[in-house]
Amino acid sequence: MITLSDYLILSAIVFCIGLAGIFINRTNIITLLMCVELMLAAVNTNFIAFSHFMGDQAGQIFVFFILTVAAAEVAIGLGILTLVYRNKGSISIDVTNSLKG
Amino acid sequence: MTNNFSFEINSLLVALPEIFLLSSIVIVLIIDLFLTSKFRQATYYLTQLSLMVTGILSFNLIGHPETVIFSNSFILDNMASVFKVFITGSSMVAMVYTRHYLLQHSLYRGEYFVLVMLAVLGMMVMVSGYSMLTLYMGLEILSLSLYTLIAIARNRSIAVEAALKYFVLGAIASGLLLYGISMVYGISGSINISDISAFAHDPSINSRDTLILNFGLVFLVIGIAFKLGAVPFHMWVPDVYEGAPTSVTMFLSTVPKIAALAMLVRILVDGLGSMHDYWSDLFLALSLLSISVGSVVALMQTNIKRMLAYSTISHVGFIMLGFVTGVVSGYGAAIFYVLVYVLMSLAAFGVIIILNNKGYEADQISDYKGLSKNSPWFALVMLIVMLSMAGVPPFIGFYSKFSILQEVVSAGFITVAIIAVVFAVISAYYYLKIIKFMYFDESDKDETISAPMDIKLILSINGSLILVVGLFPDRLMNISMSLL
């Protein structure tokens, strides 16, 4: 029997992997987008688990919205990515260093 | 279950400003497709018209009794209506400067205006959001439009880089916010602010529930701090301010702060107000860090947009300080501060845009040398803005800082108030440095700066408002205090 806490632990681990991936990753920008997706997937797992175990539909509706927003976000992310490639000729993170922060 | 889906047509009237704005976005987008280059100014005028009508519709809803519609997910109260009026008004002011900038830098495209209107729509949904879902959707409409707006200067590699950084950090912020929302949903069983509030206020809440609520709360605070740009989640602010086209910097540094503040009030004050003891400690740390880092790091900047970015961070620190107090008048002082900040920031970026003529990129602070001789009026407005930001009476910036500090002291945080004042004094150095450059240094170029009439008019009104509202702050203060 899979309990609620199993889902929560899984989603916490996935969320941390996504978050850590963004900060550790030094190679390329596509990996960043994948890490963002991972974080959102973890949140979705959370919502669905809660929604299922509480018998409340609002969480599942929320997931639909998150999925839609995530799709739009990736579209914009890839759009920016192509602009980076066009301007710098590379999608490595190392090229994004002209601003100091 | 069927009665959940019934609604009256009257309830739609409550959301009339949003519905009108959404329709006009679609219409402007289509009209822009068919405009020949001769009539392309029409997009700008249509945008201003739509924003103005939206503002008037929101203004008419001020005083409307508090109404919650769409299955408890959309609220209309005085705070929402007043904020919507300020959001549309300041967007209109920003658009006046924007058109000038876009024409000068050949970035004039119809999409720009549509994206700005979409961002305004997102902010209006945010200030009216009464469930986590509406708040999140509003936030995403705003953020996605802003990412695209920054990247609209697609041949400028610095702008593209800023868009990328904003995008990645913004996505992290929404991820953290969503994780917090999922935790709060899991423990309270609802995504509606009113239900969450009822759950958190329940005196029989056990310590395990409080702990989990607290766990979610930390993520919510981090997400909001990211959006406001508070230290230590401020990394994107200077880069985005510097990299984005100045007109976009002007827009994203001013108006979204109002919406972020509204979201903060909805989630943390309306929803989790009973958890104030827990989140006020986080806010105290965030605001002290923001005030100190913002004031000190700005001293070393040579780029004025970067300098204003750090100055924004320290202003955000003051705004958050208002929420540490935990009393309604403290929240009112924070709202007053944010409205004043928008007024000052619009004027500051207005001057930068005017000086940003072709061949004279006024990004560097040294570009302001001798400005008082070349264009005394713009220099005077900049002087007013800088003195106001530094908190010198009788300008409005003094009263905003004063009212925050007054609330902080009366809530018993005397040490905090002293630290804030010390850093405010330190930050006066870089504001005064610009004044020194403008008035006491010789310019190495002697061209006079010209600007179209509409911009001069708006800038003059804006600058004099900083002085006039500073002399008579009561009215704006009363409005801010009455919103909560």
PDB file of N, CA and C in Angstrom, chain B residues 112-169:
ATOM      1  N   TYR B 112       4.727  44.715 -28.681  1.00  0.00           N
ATOM      2  CA  TYR B 112       5.171  45.306 -27.426  1.00  0.00           C
ATOM      3  C   TYR B 112       3.978  45.785 -26.618  1.00  0.00           C
ATOM      4  N   PHE B 113       3.082  46.485 -27.283  1.00  0.00           N
ATOM      5  CA  PHE B 113       1.942  47.058 -26.565  1.00  0.00           C
ATOM      6  C   PHE B 113       0.987  45.968 -26.090  1.00  0.00           C
ATOM      7  N   VAL B 114       0.809  44.937 -26.939  1.00  0.00           N
ATOM      8  CA  VAL B 114      -0.073  43.837 -26.546  1.00  0.00           C
ATOM      9  C   VAL B 114       0.490  43.137 -25.312  1.00  0.00           C
ATOM     10  N   LEU B 115       1.828  42.945 -25.309  1.00  0.00           N
ATOM     11  CA  LEU B 115       2.442  42.268 -24.162  1.00  0.00           C
ATOM     12  C   LEU B 115       2.301  43.100 -22.893  1.00  0.00           C
ATOM     13  N   VAL B 116       2.451  44.427 -23.033  1.00  0.00           N
ATOM     14  CA  VAL B 116       2.283  45.270 -21.848  1.00  0.00           C
ATOM     15  C   VAL B 116       0.863  45.144 -21.324  1.00  0.00           C
ATOM     16  N   MET B 117      -0.118  45.141 -22.247  1.00  0.00           N
ATOM     17  CA  MET B 117      -1.508  45.027 -21.789  1.00  0.00           C
ATOM     18  C   MET B 117      -1.747  43.679 -21.124  1.00  0.00           C
ATOM     19  N   LEU B 118      -1.116  42.612 -21.664  1.00  0.00           N
ATOM     20  CA  LEU B 118      -1.261  41.299 -21.036  1.00  0.00           C
ATOM     21  C   LEU B 118      -0.677  41.311 -19.633  1.00  0.00           C
ATOM     22  N   ALA B 119       0.483  41.985 -19.490  1.00  0.00           N
ATOM     23  CA  ALA B 119       1.086  42.069 -18.164  1.00  0.00           C
ATOM     24  C   ALA B 119       0.156  42.804 -17.210  1.00  0.00           C
ATOM     25  N   VAL B 120      -0.483  43.875 -17.711  1.00  0.00           N
ATOM     26  CA  VAL B 120      -1.418  44.620 -16.864  1.00  0.00           C
ATOM     27  C   VAL B 120      -2.587  43.721 -16.469  1.00  0.00           C
ATOM     28  N   LEU B 121      -3.068  42.921 -17.429  1.00  0.00           N
ATOM     29  CA  LEU B 121      -4.162  41.988 -17.122  1.00  0.00           C
ATOM     30  C   LEU B 121      -3.739  41.018 -16.023  1.00  0.00           C
ATOM     31  N   GLY B 122      -2.513  40.489 -16.164  1.00  0.00           N
ATOM     32  CA  GLY B 122      -2.020  39.560 -15.145  1.00  0.00           C
ATOM     33  C   GLY B 122      -1.990  40.213 -13.779  1.00  0.00           C
ATOM     34  N   MET B 123      -1.531  41.474 -13.737  1.00  0.00           N
ATOM     35  CA  MET B 123      -1.453  42.157 -12.443  1.00  0.00           C
ATOM     36  C   MET B 123      -2.840  42.389 -11.864  1.00  0.00           C
ATOM     37  N   MET B 124      -3.821  42.698 -12.751  1.00  0.00           N
ATOM     38  CA  MET B 124      -5.168  42.939 -12.248  1.00  0.00           C
ATOM     39  C   MET B 124      -5.764  41.658 -11.682  1.00  0.00           C
ATOM     40  N   VAL B 125      -5.461  40.525 -12.335  1.00  0.00           N
ATOM     41  CA  VAL B 125      -5.932  39.250 -11.794  1.00  0.00           C
ATOM     42  C   VAL B 125      -5.265  38.971 -10.449  1.00  0.00           C
ATOM     43  N   MET B 126      -3.970  39.354 -10.355  1.00  0.00           N
ATOM     44  CA  MET B 126      -3.264  39.126  -9.095  1.00  0.00           C
ATOM     45  C   MET B 126      -3.882  39.909  -7.943  1.00  0.00           C
ATOM     46  N   VAL B 127      -4.207  41.189  -8.176  1.00  0.00           N
ATOM     47  CA  VAL B 127      -4.733  41.967  -7.060  1.00  0.00           C
ATOM     48  C   VAL B 127      -6.143  41.529  -6.702  1.00  0.00           C
ATOM     49  N   SER B 128      -6.840  40.857  -7.633  1.00  0.00           N
ATOM     50  CA  SER B 128      -8.195  40.412  -7.330  1.00  0.00           C
ATOM     51  C   SER B 128      -8.251  38.937  -6.973  1.00  0.00           C
ATOM     52  N   GLY B 129      -7.113  38.254  -7.033  1.00  0.00           N
ATOM     53  CA  GLY B 129      -7.127  36.816  -6.803  1.00  0.00           C
ATOM     54  C   GLY B 129      -7.512  36.489  -5.372  1.00  0.00           C
ATOM     55  N   TYR B 130      -8.449  35.565  -5.209  1.00  0.00           N
ATOM     56  CA  TYR B 130      -8.822  35.184  -3.853  1.00  0.00           C
ATOM     57  C   TYR B 130      -8.696  33.686  -3.659  1.00  0.00           C
ATOM     58  N   SER B 131      -8.077  33.010  -4.648  1.00  0.00           N
ATOM     59  CA  SER B 131      -7.685  31.629  -4.401  1.00  0.00           C
ATOM     60  C   SER B 131      -6.275  31.503  -4.928  1.00  0.00           C
ATOM     61  N   MET B 132      -5.559  30.522  -4.429  1.00  0.00           N
ATOM     62  CA  MET B 132      -4.167  30.334  -4.847  1.00  0.00           C
ATOM     63  C   MET B 132      -4.072  30.178  -6.358  1.00  0.00           C
ATOM     64  N   LEU B 133      -5.106  29.555  -6.951  1.00  0.00           N
ATOM     65  CA  LEU B 133      -5.075  29.323  -8.393  1.00  0.00           C
ATOM     66  C   LEU B 133      -5.120  30.635  -9.168  1.00  0.00           C
ATOM     67  N   THR B 134      -6.026  31.527  -8.802  1.00  0.00           N
ATOM     68  CA  THR B 134      -6.113  32.808  -9.521  1.00  0.00           C
ATOM     69  C   THR B 134      -4.843  33.616  -9.310  1.00  0.00           C
ATOM     70  N   LEU B 135      -4.338  33.607  -8.077  1.00  0.00           N
ATOM     71  CA  LEU B 135      -3.106  34.359  -7.815  1.00  0.00           C
ATOM     72  C   LEU B 135      -1.967  33.830  -8.676  1.00  0.00           C
ATOM     73  N   TYR B 136      -1.870  32.497  -8.735  1.00  0.00           N
ATOM     74  CA  TYR B 136      -0.789  31.891  -9.515  1.00  0.00           C
ATOM     75  C   TYR B 136      -0.949  32.206 -10.996  1.00  0.00           C
ATOM     76  N   MET B 137      -2.175  32.106 -11.504  1.00  0.00           N
ATOM     77  CA  MET B 137      -2.381  32.383 -12.929  1.00  0.00           C
ATOM     78  C   MET B 137      -2.043  33.839 -13.246  1.00  0.00           C
ATOM     79  N   GLY B 138      -2.477  34.757 -12.382  1.00  0.00           N
ATOM     80  CA  GLY B 138      -2.153  36.163 -12.610  1.00  0.00           C
ATOM     81  C   GLY B 138      -0.655  36.378 -12.637  1.00  0.00           C
ATOM     82  N   LEU B 139       0.023  35.755 -11.667  1.00  0.00           N
ATOM     83  CA  LEU B 139       1.477  35.893 -11.580  1.00  0.00           C
ATOM     84  C   LEU B 139       2.150  35.392 -12.846  1.00  0.00           C
ATOM     85  N   GLU B 140       1.654  34.262 -13.375  1.00  0.00           N
ATOM     86  CA  GLU B 140       2.298  33.694 -14.556  1.00  0.00           C
ATOM     87  C   GLU B 140       2.008  34.522 -15.802  1.00  0.00           C
ATOM     88  N   ILE B 141       0.784  35.050 -15.911  1.00  0.00           N
ATOM     89  CA  ILE B 141       0.493  35.919 -17.067  1.00  0.00           C
ATOM     90  C   ILE B 141       1.450  37.105 -17.043  1.00  0.00           C
ATOM     91  N   LEU B 142       1.645  37.672 -15.847  1.00  0.00           N
ATOM     92  CA  LEU B 142       2.563  38.803 -15.709  1.00  0.00           C
ATOM     93  C   LEU B 142       3.987  38.396 -16.069  1.00  0.00           C
ATOM     94  N   SER B 143       4.468  37.294 -15.472  1.00  0.00           N
ATOM     95  CA  SER B 143       5.874  36.932 -15.654  1.00  0.00           C
ATOM     96  C   SER B 143       6.169  36.568 -17.097  1.00  0.00           C
ATOM     97  N   LEU B 144       5.276  35.766 -17.706  1.00  0.00           N
ATOM     98  CA  LEU B 144       5.555  35.337 -19.074  1.00  0.00           C
ATOM     99  C   LEU B 144       5.605  36.544 -20.014  1.00  0.00           C
ATOM    100  N   SER B 145       4.724  37.541 -19.773  1.00  0.00           N
ATOM    101  CA  SER B 145       4.772  38.733 -20.624  1.00  0.00           C
ATOM    102  C   SER B 145       6.073  39.494 -20.401  1.00  0.00           C
ATOM    103  N   LEU B 146       6.522  39.552 -19.140  1.00  0.00           N
ATOM    104  CA  LEU B 146       7.745  40.312 -18.873  1.00  0.00           C
ATOM    105  C   LEU B 146       8.970  39.646 -19.492  1.00  0.00           C
ATOM    106  N   TYR B 147       9.055  38.293 -19.432  1.00  0.00           N
ATOM    107  CA  TYR B 147      10.200  37.626 -20.054  1.00  0.00           C
ATOM    108  C   TYR B 147      10.283  38.011 -21.528  1.00  0.00           C
ATOM    109  N   THR B 148       9.112  37.976 -22.186  1.00  0.00           N
ATOM    110  CA  THR B 148       9.091  38.261 -23.620  1.00  0.00           C
ATOM    111  C   THR B 148       9.416  39.723 -23.892  1.00  0.00           C
ATOM    112  N   LEU B 149       8.914  40.615 -23.027  1.00  0.00           N
ATOM    113  CA  LEU B 149       9.178  42.046 -23.232  1.00  0.00           C
ATOM    114  C   LEU B 149      10.674  42.337 -23.175  1.00  0.00           C
ATOM    115  N   ILE B 150      11.378  41.681 -22.239  1.00  0.00           N
ATOM    116  CA  ILE B 150      12.808  41.946 -22.135  1.00  0.00           C
ATOM    117  C   ILE B 150      13.521  41.474 -23.391  1.00  0.00           C
ATOM    118  N   ALA B 151      13.092  40.310 -23.901  1.00  0.00           N
ATOM    119  CA  ALA B 151      13.779  39.738 -25.061  1.00  0.00           C
ATOM    120  C   ALA B 151      13.349  40.399 -26.358  1.00  0.00           C
ATOM    121  N   ILE B 152      12.503  41.444 -26.275  1.00  0.00           N
ATOM    122  CA  ILE B 152      12.004  42.027 -27.521  1.00  0.00           C
ATOM    123  C   ILE B 152      13.121  42.745 -28.269  1.00  0.00           C
ATOM    124  N   ALA B 153      14.161  43.200 -27.532  1.00  0.00           N
ATOM    125  CA  ALA B 153      15.342  43.754 -28.208  1.00  0.00           C
ATOM    126  C   ALA B 153      16.224  42.588 -28.609  1.00  0.00           C
ATOM    127  N   ARG B 154      15.806  41.833 -29.640  1.00  0.00           N
ATOM    128  CA  ARG B 154      16.390  40.516 -29.829  1.00  0.00           C
ATOM    129  C   ARG B 154      17.783  40.545 -30.424  1.00  0.00           C
ATOM    130  N   ASN B 155      18.224  41.705 -30.901  1.00  0.00           N
ATOM    131  CA  ASN B 155      19.586  41.756 -31.431  1.00  0.00           C
ATOM    132  C   ASN B 155      20.582  42.233 -30.394  1.00  0.00           C
ATOM    133  N   ARG B 156      20.091  42.632 -29.232  1.00  0.00           N
ATOM    134  CA  ARG B 156      20.980  43.100 -28.180  1.00  0.00           C
ATOM    135  C   ARG B 156      21.306  41.918 -27.287  1.00  0.00           C
ATOM    136  N   SER B 157      22.558  41.464 -27.314  1.00  0.00           N
ATOM    137  CA  SER B 157      22.846  40.225 -26.590  1.00  0.00           C
ATOM    138  C   SER B 157      22.673  40.413 -25.085  1.00  0.00           C
ATOM    139  N   ILE B 158      22.882  41.641 -24.610  1.00  0.00           N
ATOM    140  CA  ILE B 158      22.749  41.890 -23.174  1.00  0.00           C
ATOM    141  C   ILE B 158      21.288  41.759 -22.739  1.00  0.00           C
ATOM    142  N   ALA B 159      20.356  42.167 -23.611  1.00  0.00           N
ATOM    143  CA  ALA B 159      18.936  42.057 -23.273  1.00  0.00           C
ATOM    144  C   ALA B 159      18.506  40.600 -23.267  1.00  0.00           C
ATOM    145  N   VAL B 160      19.002  39.843 -24.248  1.00  0.00           N
ATOM    146  CA  VAL B 160      18.640  38.425 -24.314  1.00  0.00           C
ATOM    147  C   VAL B 160      19.154  37.695 -23.082  1.00  0.00           C
ATOM    148  N   GLU B 161      20.375  38.075 -22.675  1.00  0.00           N
ATOM    149  CA  GLU B 161      20.943  37.440 -21.497  1.00  0.00           C
ATOM    150  C   GLU B 161      20.121  37.775 -20.250  1.00  0.00           C
ATOM    151  N   ALA B 162      19.685  39.041 -20.166  1.00  0.00           N
ATOM    152  CA  ALA B 162      18.852  39.433 -19.024  1.00  0.00           C
ATOM    153  C   ALA B 162      17.550  38.647 -19.032  1.00  0.00           C
ATOM    154  N   ALA B 163      16.967  38.476 -20.230  1.00  0.00           N
ATOM    155  CA  ALA B 163      15.717  37.720 -20.319  1.00  0.00           C
ATOM    156  C   ALA B 163      15.928  36.294 -19.848  1.00  0.00           C
ATOM    157  N   LEU B 164      17.048  35.710 -20.244  1.00  0.00           N
ATOM    158  CA  LEU B 164      17.320  34.328 -19.842  1.00  0.00           C
ATOM    159  C   LEU B 164      17.440  34.216 -18.327  1.00  0.00           C
ATOM    160  N   LYS B 165      18.194  35.155 -17.733  1.00  0.00           N
ATOM    161  CA  LYS B 165      18.381  35.080 -16.280  1.00  0.00           C
ATOM    162  C   LYS B 165      17.066  35.285 -15.549  1.00  0.00           C
ATOM    163  N   TYR B 166      16.282  36.247 -16.027  1.00  0.00           N
ATOM    164  CA  TYR B 166      14.995  36.503 -15.397  1.00  0.00           C
ATOM    165  C   TYR B 166      14.099  35.286 -15.531  1.00  0.00           C
ATOM    166  N   PHE B 167      14.150  34.670 -16.711  1.00  0.00           N
ATOM    167  CA  PHE B 167      13.309  33.507 -16.965  1.00  0.00           C
ATOM    168  C   PHE B 167      13.658  32.373 -16.007  1.00  0.00           C
ATOM    169  N   VAL B 168      14.952  32.052 -15.904  1.00  0.00           N
ATOM    170  CA  VAL B 168      15.346  30.915 -15.076  1.00  0.00           C
ATOM    171  C   VAL B 168      15.016  31.183 -13.608  1.00  0.00           C
ATOM    172  N   LEU B 169      15.390  32.387 -13.125  1.00  0.00           N
ATOM    173  CA  LEU B 169      15.138  32.667 -11.708  1.00  0.00           C
ATOM    174  C   LEU B 169      13.646  32.814 -11.432  1.00  0.00           C
TER     175      LEU B 169
END
